[in-house]
Amino acid sequence: MNDSTIQQTLKTLHDSSVASPMTSICSMHNHASISLLPTTPERAEQLLTEAYWRVMHDRLAGRTPDSLDSQTRGRIYDVARWLTGGTNHRWLYLYGRIGCGKSTMARAIVEALALFIARRNKEISDIAWRMPPEEPERSLYKREIMRQRNILDNIPTPLIISAKESARIITSDTTDAYERLLHHLCLVIDDVGTEPVEVRVYGSVHNPFEELIESRYNAGKLTIMTSNLAINNHRNDGTSIASRYGERIADRFMEECERVVFVGESFRGRE
């Protein structure tokens, strides 16, 4: 293997990833840019489009990714930008009307991370297989492979849970499960607003979602949420985060959330 081939191989692997996500996530208390997906925004957008397509496969049978409507492509772009550190928000809030793809997008994020890890592991294996036997080239390969493996090790595996299930957990005796919700590095909460606002545990009143959000806020944990609720629509009817959970929680959302709004025709109406 000649010098130019060696350098190009290492450059390709190095350039396809950016800073370790753990470095950024650990800085989130200072509102530093996060990078959950350590690649370029353009590659993240491609990966997320493929992942979205996989999640939506049954509904989009017979069509190709190019046929995604402009609104969906715009949302994918916005989410890819957040995933790769294009904003200073540590939470992602996917909200809007029913049936417009919020939960699908959340699942596509998880799928995109899994695809990235699987493909990067294959690239690392291919590079290791082609590692030259002579020094100093061999040491260059080893160093880059170790760097790439460290990046992959630091990508958190998201935990997906419905808001209703999170409320159920706090009322049960599964303390370990609730602690996991509080401290998991990357938590995806689906359908915020469908859970009970208050629950009783041995006579004590708890506000499960508020407690969960406050804990994750204080601990600096990465959180992705989907909901039909706007953050504040200035109506006291339970149709916003502010009217359902109070101004304190709404302020947390305004401070922490990168917001992606979902409008348009319901996917469920197209089936």
PDB file of N, CA and C in Angstrom, residues 59-146:
ATOM      1  N   ARG A  59     -45.920   2.449   5.438  1.00  0.00           N
ATOM      2  CA  ARG A  59     -46.791   3.514   4.958  1.00  0.00           C
ATOM      3  C   ARG A  59     -46.341   4.074   3.613  1.00  0.00           C
ATOM      4  N   LEU A  60     -45.040   3.962   3.321  1.00  0.00           N
ATOM      5  CA  LEU A  60     -44.498   4.567   2.111  1.00  0.00           C
ATOM      6  C   LEU A  60     -44.132   3.537   1.065  1.00  0.00           C
ATOM      7  N   ALA A  61     -44.703   2.345   1.180  1.00  0.00           N
ATOM      8  CA  ALA A  61     -44.401   1.267   0.230  1.00  0.00           C
ATOM      9  C   ALA A  61     -44.673   1.736  -1.192  1.00  0.00           C
ATOM     10  N   GLY A  62     -43.723   1.429  -2.075  1.00  0.00           N
ATOM     11  CA  GLY A  62     -43.894   1.782  -3.475  1.00  0.00           C
ATOM     12  C   GLY A  62     -43.343   3.142  -3.836  1.00  0.00           C
ATOM     13  N   ARG A  63     -42.907   3.910  -2.820  1.00  0.00           N
ATOM     14  CA  ARG A  63     -42.320   5.212  -3.096  1.00  0.00           C
ATOM     15  C   ARG A  63     -40.839   5.199  -2.720  1.00  0.00           C
ATOM     16  N   THR A  64     -40.127   6.233  -3.117  1.00  0.00           N
ATOM     17  CA  THR A  64     -38.695   6.335  -2.857  1.00  0.00           C
ATOM     18  C   THR A  64     -38.438   7.523  -1.937  1.00  0.00           C
ATOM     19  N   PRO A  65     -37.251   7.572  -1.295  1.00  0.00           N
ATOM     20  CA  PRO A  65     -36.950   8.703  -0.427  1.00  0.00           C
ATOM     21  C   PRO A  65     -37.063  10.058  -1.114  1.00  0.00           C
ATOM     22  N   ASP A  66     -36.810  10.082  -2.438  1.00  0.00           N
ATOM     23  CA  ASP A  66     -36.913  11.343  -3.175  1.00  0.00           C
ATOM     24  C   ASP A  66     -38.324  11.891  -3.186  1.00  0.00           C
ATOM     25  N   SER A  67     -39.311  11.038  -2.910  1.00  0.00           N
ATOM     26  CA  SER A  67     -40.702  11.483  -2.965  1.00  0.00           C
ATOM     27  C   SER A  67     -41.194  12.065  -1.637  1.00  0.00           C
ATOM     28  N   LEU A  68     -40.319  12.144  -0.645  1.00  0.00           N
ATOM     29  CA  LEU A  68     -40.711  12.773   0.609  1.00  0.00           C
ATOM     30  C   LEU A  68     -41.096  14.227   0.348  1.00  0.00           C
ATOM     31  N   ASP A  69     -42.170  14.684   0.987  1.00  0.00           N
ATOM     32  CA  ASP A  69     -42.621  16.053   0.750  1.00  0.00           C
ATOM     33  C   ASP A  69     -41.642  17.055   1.362  1.00  0.00           C
ATOM     34  N   SER A  70     -41.741  18.297   0.928  1.00  0.00           N
ATOM     35  CA  SER A  70     -40.786  19.333   1.337  1.00  0.00           C
ATOM     36  C   SER A  70     -40.833  19.593   2.833  1.00  0.00           C
ATOM     37  N   GLN A  71     -42.009  19.489   3.454  1.00  0.00           N
ATOM     38  CA  GLN A  71     -42.099  19.707   4.895  1.00  0.00           C
ATOM     39  C   GLN A  71     -41.318  18.647   5.663  1.00  0.00           C
ATOM     40  N   THR A  72     -41.455  17.385   5.256  1.00  0.00           N
ATOM     41  CA  THR A  72     -40.719  16.305   5.918  1.00  0.00           C
ATOM     42  C   THR A  72     -39.226  16.475   5.723  1.00  0.00           C
ATOM     43  N   ARG A  73     -38.808  16.825   4.511  1.00  0.00           N
ATOM     44  CA  ARG A  73     -37.382  17.036   4.259  1.00  0.00           C
ATOM     45  C   ARG A  73     -36.838  18.190   5.107  1.00  0.00           C
ATOM     46  N   GLY A  74     -37.662  19.228   5.274  1.00  0.00           N
ATOM     47  CA  GLY A  74     -37.242  20.351   6.105  1.00  0.00           C
ATOM     48  C   GLY A  74     -37.062  19.956   7.560  1.00  0.00           C
ATOM     49  N   ARG A  75     -37.975  19.112   8.054  1.00  0.00           N
ATOM     50  CA  ARG A  75     -37.853  18.641   9.440  1.00  0.00           C
ATOM     51  C   ARG A  75     -36.624  17.765   9.604  1.00  0.00           C
ATOM     52  N   ILE A  76     -36.368  16.906   8.643  1.00  0.00           N
ATOM     53  CA  ILE A  76     -35.181  16.055   8.693  1.00  0.00           C
ATOM     54  C   ILE A  76     -33.921  16.918   8.726  1.00  0.00           C
ATOM     55  N   TYR A  77     -33.893  17.962   7.927  1.00  0.00           N
ATOM     56  CA  TYR A  77     -32.752  18.887   7.921  1.00  0.00           C
ATOM     57  C   TYR A  77     -32.572  19.519   9.297  1.00  0.00           C
ATOM     58  N   ASP A  78     -33.666  19.998   9.892  1.00  0.00           N
ATOM     59  CA  ASP A  78     -33.597  20.658  11.200  1.00  0.00           C
ATOM     60  C   ASP A  78     -33.107  19.692  12.285  1.00  0.00           C
ATOM     61  N   VAL A  79     -33.618  18.459  12.265  1.00  0.00           N
ATOM     62  CA  VAL A  79     -33.206  17.470  13.265  1.00  0.00           C
ATOM     63  C   VAL A  79     -31.744  17.070  13.053  1.00  0.00           C
ATOM     64  N   ALA A  80     -31.328  16.903  11.794  1.00  0.00           N
ATOM     65  CA  ALA A  80     -29.935  16.549  11.500  1.00  0.00           C
ATOM     66  C   ALA A  80     -28.994  17.642  11.991  1.00  0.00           C
ATOM     67  N   ARG A  81     -29.407  18.879  11.837  1.00  0.00           N
ATOM     68  CA  ARG A  81     -28.601  20.015  12.320  1.00  0.00           C
ATOM     69  C   ARG A  81     -28.458  19.951  13.835  1.00  0.00           C
ATOM     70  N   TRP A  82     -29.542  19.637  14.541  1.00  0.00           N
ATOM     71  CA  TRP A  82     -29.467  19.513  15.999  1.00  0.00           C
ATOM     72  C   TRP A  82     -28.582  18.337  16.402  1.00  0.00           C
ATOM     73  N   LEU A  83     -28.722  17.214  15.712  1.00  0.00           N
ATOM     74  CA  LEU A  83     -27.955  16.014  16.049  1.00  0.00           C
ATOM     75  C   LEU A  83     -26.450  16.232  15.932  1.00  0.00           C
ATOM     76  N   THR A  84     -26.053  17.100  15.027  1.00  0.00           N
ATOM     77  CA  THR A  84     -24.620  17.286  14.768  1.00  0.00           C
ATOM     78  C   THR A  84     -24.069  18.563  15.391  1.00  0.00           C
ATOM     79  N   GLY A  85     -24.799  19.126  16.360  1.00  0.00           N
ATOM     80  CA  GLY A  85     -24.265  20.259  17.106  1.00  0.00           C
ATOM     81  C   GLY A  85     -24.493  21.610  16.477  1.00  0.00           C
ATOM     82  N   GLY A  86     -25.528  21.721  15.633  1.00  0.00           N
ATOM     83  CA  GLY A  86     -25.798  22.986  14.973  1.00  0.00           C
ATOM     84  C   GLY A  86     -26.586  23.970  15.813  1.00  0.00           C
ATOM     85  N   THR A  87     -26.959  23.592  17.025  1.00  0.00           N
ATOM     86  CA  THR A  87     -27.684  24.499  17.919  1.00  0.00           C
ATOM     87  C   THR A  87     -27.063  24.416  19.314  1.00  0.00           C
ATOM     88  N   ASN A  88     -27.505  25.294  20.203  1.00  0.00           N
ATOM     89  CA  ASN A  88     -27.011  25.284  21.581  1.00  0.00           C
ATOM     90  C   ASN A  88     -28.023  24.713  22.559  1.00  0.00           C
ATOM     91  N   HIS A  89     -28.978  23.946  22.050  1.00  0.00           N
ATOM     92  CA  HIS A  89     -30.009  23.371  22.909  1.00  0.00           C
ATOM     93  C   HIS A  89     -29.721  21.890  23.162  1.00  0.00           C
ATOM     94  N   ARG A  90     -29.868  21.473  24.412  1.00  0.00           N
ATOM     95  CA  ARG A  90     -29.597  20.070  24.744  1.00  0.00           C
ATOM     96  C   ARG A  90     -30.839  19.197  24.649  1.00  0.00           C
ATOM     97  N   TRP A  91     -32.026  19.788  24.513  1.00  0.00           N
ATOM     98  CA  TRP A  91     -33.257  19.017  24.331  1.00  0.00           C
ATOM     99  C   TRP A  91     -33.817  19.267  22.936  1.00  0.00           C
ATOM    100  N   LEU A  92     -34.520  18.270  22.438  1.00  0.00           N
ATOM    101  CA  LEU A  92     -35.201  18.390  21.147  1.00  0.00           C
ATOM    102  C   LEU A  92     -36.687  18.163  21.387  1.00  0.00           C
ATOM    103  N   TYR A  93     -37.512  19.106  20.927  1.00  0.00           N
ATOM    104  CA  TYR A  93     -38.959  19.024  21.131  1.00  0.00           C
ATOM    105  C   TYR A  93     -39.646  18.977  19.779  1.00  0.00           C
ATOM    106  N   LEU A  94     -40.238  17.816  19.475  1.00  0.00           N
ATOM    107  CA  LEU A  94     -40.975  17.602  18.230  1.00  0.00           C
ATOM    108  C   LEU A  94     -42.459  17.729  18.558  1.00  0.00           C
ATOM    109  N   TYR A  95     -43.108  18.768  18.053  1.00  0.00           N
ATOM    110  CA  TYR A  95     -44.490  18.998  18.474  1.00  0.00           C
ATOM    111  C   TYR A  95     -45.343  19.454  17.295  1.00  0.00           C
ATOM    112  N   GLY A  96     -46.650  19.277  17.460  1.00  0.00           N
ATOM    113  CA  GLY A  96     -47.578  19.691  16.415  1.00  0.00           C
ATOM    114  C   GLY A  96     -48.805  18.798  16.398  1.00  0.00           C
ATOM    115  N   ARG A  97     -49.536  18.868  15.322  1.00  0.00           N
ATOM    116  CA  ARG A  97     -50.808  18.180  15.253  1.00  0.00           C
ATOM    117  C   ARG A  97     -50.627  16.668  15.162  1.00  0.00           C
ATOM    118  N   ILE A  98     -51.708  15.973  15.447  1.00  0.00           N
ATOM    119  CA  ILE A  98     -51.706  14.510  15.472  1.00  0.00           C
ATOM    120  C   ILE A  98     -51.439  13.948  14.086  1.00  0.00           C
ATOM    121  N   GLY A  99     -50.603  12.899  14.041  1.00  0.00           N
ATOM    122  CA  GLY A  99     -50.425  12.131  12.816  1.00  0.00           C
ATOM    123  C   GLY A  99     -49.469  12.699  11.796  1.00  0.00           C
ATOM    124  N   CYS A 100     -48.665  13.696  12.187  1.00  0.00           N
ATOM    125  CA  CYS A 100     -47.765  14.342  11.219  1.00  0.00           C
ATOM    126  C   CYS A 100     -46.327  13.822  11.277  1.00  0.00           C
ATOM    127  N   GLY A 101     -46.073  12.770  12.060  1.00  0.00           N
ATOM    128  CA  GLY A 101     -44.767  12.120  11.995  1.00  0.00           C
ATOM    129  C   GLY A 101     -43.824  12.415  13.141  1.00  0.00           C
ATOM    130  N   LYS A 102     -44.321  12.927  14.262  1.00  0.00           N
ATOM    131  CA  LYS A 102     -43.439  13.245  15.393  1.00  0.00           C
ATOM    132  C   LYS A 102     -42.802  11.992  15.984  1.00  0.00           C
ATOM    133  N   SER A 103     -43.633  11.002  16.295  1.00  0.00           N
ATOM    134  CA  SER A 103     -43.109   9.751  16.869  1.00  0.00           C
ATOM    135  C   SER A 103     -42.236   9.022  15.853  1.00  0.00           C
ATOM    136  N   THR A 104     -42.613   9.111  14.583  1.00  0.00           N
ATOM    137  CA  THR A 104     -41.800   8.506  13.530  1.00  0.00           C
ATOM    138  C   THR A 104     -40.416   9.129  13.499  1.00  0.00           C
ATOM    139  N   MET A 105     -40.349  10.451  13.614  1.00  0.00           N
ATOM    140  CA  MET A 105     -39.051  11.131  13.603  1.00  0.00           C
ATOM    141  C   MET A 105     -38.219  10.727  14.815  1.00  0.00           C
ATOM    142  N   ALA A 106     -38.848  10.620  15.969  1.00  0.00           N
ATOM    143  CA  ALA A 106     -38.110  10.208  17.168  1.00  0.00           C
ATOM    144  C   ALA A 106     -37.507   8.821  16.976  1.00  0.00           C
ATOM    145  N   ARG A 107     -38.279   7.915  16.410  1.00  0.00           N
ATOM    146  CA  ARG A 107     -37.769   6.562  16.161  1.00  0.00           C
ATOM    147  C   ARG A 107     -36.710   6.556  15.061  1.00  0.00           C
ATOM    148  N   ALA A 108     -36.845   7.465  14.118  1.00  0.00           N
ATOM    149  CA  ALA A 108     -35.833   7.568  13.066  1.00  0.00           C
ATOM    150  C   ALA A 108     -34.498   8.040  13.629  1.00  0.00           C
ATOM    151  N   ILE A 109     -34.522   8.893  14.630  1.00  0.00           N
ATOM    152  CA  ILE A 109     -33.288   9.335  15.280  1.00  0.00           C
ATOM    153  C   ILE A 109     -32.556   8.141  15.893  1.00  0.00           C
ATOM    154  N   VAL A 110     -33.312   7.305  16.592  1.00  0.00           N
ATOM    155  CA  VAL A 110     -32.721   6.109  17.203  1.00  0.00           C
ATOM    156  C   VAL A 110     -32.172   5.178  16.123  1.00  0.00           C
ATOM    157  N   GLU A 111     -32.935   5.012  15.054  1.00  0.00           N
ATOM    158  CA  GLU A 111     -32.505   4.154  13.942  1.00  0.00           C
ATOM    159  C   GLU A 111     -31.257   4.715  13.270  1.00  0.00           C
ATOM    160  N   ALA A 112     -31.195   6.028  13.107  1.00  0.00           N
ATOM    161  CA  ALA A 112     -30.038   6.656  12.462  1.00  0.00           C
ATOM    162  C   ALA A 112     -28.773   6.437  13.287  1.00  0.00           C
ATOM    163  N   LEU A 113     -28.879   6.547  14.598  1.00  0.00           N
ATOM    164  CA  LEU A 113     -27.724   6.297  15.462  1.00  0.00           C
ATOM    165  C   LEU A 113     -27.250   4.850  15.330  1.00  0.00           C
ATOM    166  N   ALA A 114     -28.209   3.921  15.287  1.00  0.00           N
ATOM    167  CA  ALA A 114     -27.856   2.508  15.148  1.00  0.00           C
ATOM    168  C   ALA A 114     -27.186   2.245  13.800  1.00  0.00           C
ATOM    169  N   LEU A 115     -27.708   2.861  12.737  1.00  0.00           N
ATOM    170  CA  LEU A 115     -27.111   2.700  11.406  1.00  0.00           C
ATOM    171  C   LEU A 115     -25.687   3.252  11.383  1.00  0.00           C
ATOM    172  N   PHE A 116     -25.506   4.420  11.982  1.00  0.00           N
ATOM    173  CA  PHE A 116     -24.182   5.037  12.006  1.00  0.00           C
ATOM    174  C   PHE A 116     -23.168   4.134  12.702  1.00  0.00           C
ATOM    175  N   ILE A 117     -23.556   3.618  13.865  1.00  0.00           N
ATOM    176  CA  ILE A 117     -22.642   2.765  14.634  1.00  0.00           C
ATOM    177  C   ILE A 117     -22.313   1.489  13.871  1.00  0.00           C
ATOM    178  N   ALA A 118     -23.334   0.859  13.279  1.00  0.00           N
ATOM    179  CA  ALA A 118     -23.107  -0.393  12.549  1.00  0.00           C
ATOM    180  C   ALA A 118     -22.180  -0.169  11.358  1.00  0.00           C
ATOM    181  N   ARG A 119     -22.413   0.904  10.621  1.00  0.00           N
ATOM    182  CA  ARG A 119     -21.602   1.152   9.429  1.00  0.00           C
ATOM    183  C   ARG A 119     -20.195   1.597   9.784  1.00  0.00           C
ATOM    184  N   ARG A 120     -20.068   2.383  10.851  1.00  0.00           N
ATOM    185  CA  ARG A 120     -18.733   2.793  11.251  1.00  0.00           C
ATOM    186  C   ARG A 120     -17.930   1.602  11.761  1.00  0.00           C
ATOM    187  N   ASN A 121     -18.558   0.686  12.466  1.00  0.00           N
ATOM    188  CA  ASN A 121     -17.867  -0.523  12.911  1.00  0.00           C
ATOM    189  C   ASN A 121     -17.362  -1.338  11.725  1.00  0.00           C
ATOM    190  N   LYS A 122     -18.174  -1.400  10.673  1.00  0.00           N
ATOM    191  CA  LYS A 122     -17.751  -2.127   9.469  1.00  0.00           C
ATOM    192  C   LYS A 122     -16.565  -1.430   8.816  1.00  0.00           C
ATOM    193  N   GLU A 123     -16.610  -0.101   8.744  1.00  0.00           N
ATOM    194  CA  GLU A 123     -15.490   0.640   8.171  1.00  0.00           C
ATOM    195  C   GLU A 123     -14.214   0.410   8.975  1.00  0.00           C
ATOM    196  N   ILE A 124     -14.353   0.415  10.295  1.00  0.00           N
ATOM    197  CA  ILE A 124     -13.185   0.188  11.149  1.00  0.00           C
ATOM    198  C   ILE A 124     -12.617  -1.213  10.917  1.00  0.00           C
ATOM    199  N   SER A 125     -13.504  -2.191  10.796  1.00  0.00           N
ATOM    200  CA  SER A 125     -13.051  -3.569  10.540  1.00  0.00           C
ATOM    201  C   SER A 125     -12.343  -3.672   9.198  1.00  0.00           C
ATOM    202  N   ASP A 126     -12.889  -2.988   8.185  1.00  0.00           N
ATOM    203  CA  ASP A 126     -12.260  -3.010   6.858  1.00  0.00           C
ATOM    204  C   ASP A 126     -10.879  -2.361   6.897  1.00  0.00           C
ATOM    205  N   ILE A 127     -10.773  -1.249   7.619  1.00  0.00           N
ATOM    206  CA  ILE A 127      -9.486  -0.571   7.741  1.00  0.00           C
ATOM    207  C   ILE A 127      -8.482  -1.450   8.484  1.00  0.00           C
ATOM    208  N   ALA A 128      -8.943  -2.096   9.549  1.00  0.00           N
ATOM    209  CA  ALA A 128      -8.057  -2.966  10.324  1.00  0.00           C
ATOM    210  C   ALA A 128      -7.559  -4.122   9.472  1.00  0.00           C
ATOM    211  N   TRP A 129      -8.435  -4.643   8.613  1.00  0.00           N
ATOM    212  CA  TRP A 129      -8.049  -5.760   7.757  1.00  0.00           C
ATOM    213  C   TRP A 129      -6.979  -5.342   6.747  1.00  0.00           C
ATOM    214  N   ARG A 130      -7.034  -4.048   6.323  1.00  0.00           N
ATOM    215  CA  ARG A 130      -6.065  -3.561   5.335  1.00  0.00           C
ATOM    216  C   ARG A 130      -4.858  -2.892   5.986  1.00  0.00           C
ATOM    217  N   MET A 131      -4.722  -3.014   7.297  1.00  0.00           N
ATOM    218  CA  MET A 131      -3.632  -2.358   8.005  1.00  0.00           C
ATOM    219  C   MET A 131      -2.275  -2.834   7.477  1.00  0.00           C
ATOM    220  N   PRO A 132      -1.399  -1.925   7.092  1.00  0.00           N
ATOM    221  CA  PRO A 132      -0.092  -2.339   6.565  1.00  0.00           C
ATOM    222  C   PRO A 132       0.776  -2.937   7.673  1.00  0.00           C
ATOM    223  N   PRO A 133       1.634  -3.864   7.338  1.00  0.00           N
ATOM    224  CA  PRO A 133       2.453  -4.536   8.357  1.00  0.00           C
ATOM    225  C   PRO A 133       3.640  -3.707   8.831  1.00  0.00           C
ATOM    226  N   GLU A 134       4.036  -2.710   8.017  1.00  0.00           N
ATOM    227  CA  GLU A 134       5.253  -1.979   8.347  1.00  0.00           C
ATOM    228  C   GLU A 134       4.940  -0.693   9.113  1.00  0.00           C
ATOM    229  N   GLU A 135       5.943  -0.280   9.890  1.00  0.00           N
ATOM    230  CA  GLU A 135       5.869   0.990  10.608  1.00  0.00           C
ATOM    231  C   GLU A 135       6.492   2.092   9.731  1.00  0.00           C
ATOM    232  N   PRO A 136       6.098   3.373   9.874  1.00  0.00           N
ATOM    233  CA  PRO A 136       5.183   3.887  10.907  1.00  0.00           C
ATOM    234  C   PRO A 136       3.707   3.834  10.500  1.00  0.00           C
ATOM    235  N   GLU A 137       3.441   3.340   9.267  1.00  0.00           N
ATOM    236  CA  GLU A 137       2.060   3.341   8.782  1.00  0.00           C
ATOM    237  C   GLU A 137       1.130   2.541   9.686  1.00  0.00           C
ATOM    238  N   ARG A 138       1.628   1.408  10.181  1.00  0.00           N
ATOM    239  CA  ARG A 138       0.787   0.561  11.029  1.00  0.00           C
ATOM    240  C   ARG A 138       0.339   1.301  12.295  1.00  0.00           C
ATOM    241  N   SER A 139       1.243   2.070  12.880  1.00  0.00           N
ATOM    242  CA  SER A 139       0.895   2.831  14.089  1.00  0.00           C
ATOM    243  C   SER A 139      -0.140   3.917  13.781  1.00  0.00           C
ATOM    244  N   LEU A 140      -0.043   4.514  12.599  1.00  0.00           N
ATOM    245  CA  LEU A 140      -1.038   5.513  12.204  1.00  0.00           C
ATOM    246  C   LEU A 140      -2.426   4.885  12.126  1.00  0.00           C
ATOM    247  N   TYR A 141      -2.497   3.710  11.538  1.00  0.00           N
ATOM    248  CA  TYR A 141      -3.771   2.995  11.444  1.00  0.00           C
ATOM    249  C   TYR A 141      -4.317   2.673  12.827  1.00  0.00           C
ATOM    250  N   LYS A 142      -3.457   2.147  13.691  1.00  0.00           N
ATOM    251  CA  LYS A 142      -3.901   1.764  15.029  1.00  0.00           C
ATOM    252  C   LYS A 142      -4.432   2.971  15.801  1.00  0.00           C
ATOM    253  N   ARG A 143      -3.729   4.093  15.658  1.00  0.00           N
ATOM    254  CA  ARG A 143      -4.135   5.295  16.381  1.00  0.00           C
ATOM    255  C   ARG A 143      -5.512   5.792  15.904  1.00  0.00           C
ATOM    256  N   GLU A 144      -5.709   5.783  14.603  1.00  0.00           N
ATOM    257  CA  GLU A 144      -6.994   6.252  14.070  1.00  0.00           C
ATOM    258  C   GLU A 144      -8.125   5.283  14.412  1.00  0.00           C
ATOM    259  N   ILE A 145      -7.862   3.995  14.349  1.00  0.00           N
ATOM    260  CA  ILE A 145      -8.874   2.999  14.712  1.00  0.00           C
ATOM    261  C   ILE A 145      -9.267   3.154  16.182  1.00  0.00           C
ATOM    262  N   MET A 146      -8.287   3.378  17.051  1.00  0.00           N
ATOM    263  CA  MET A 146      -8.587   3.570  18.470  1.00  0.00           C
ATOM    264  C   MET A 146      -9.434   4.828  18.679  1.00  0.00           C
TER     265      MET A 146
END
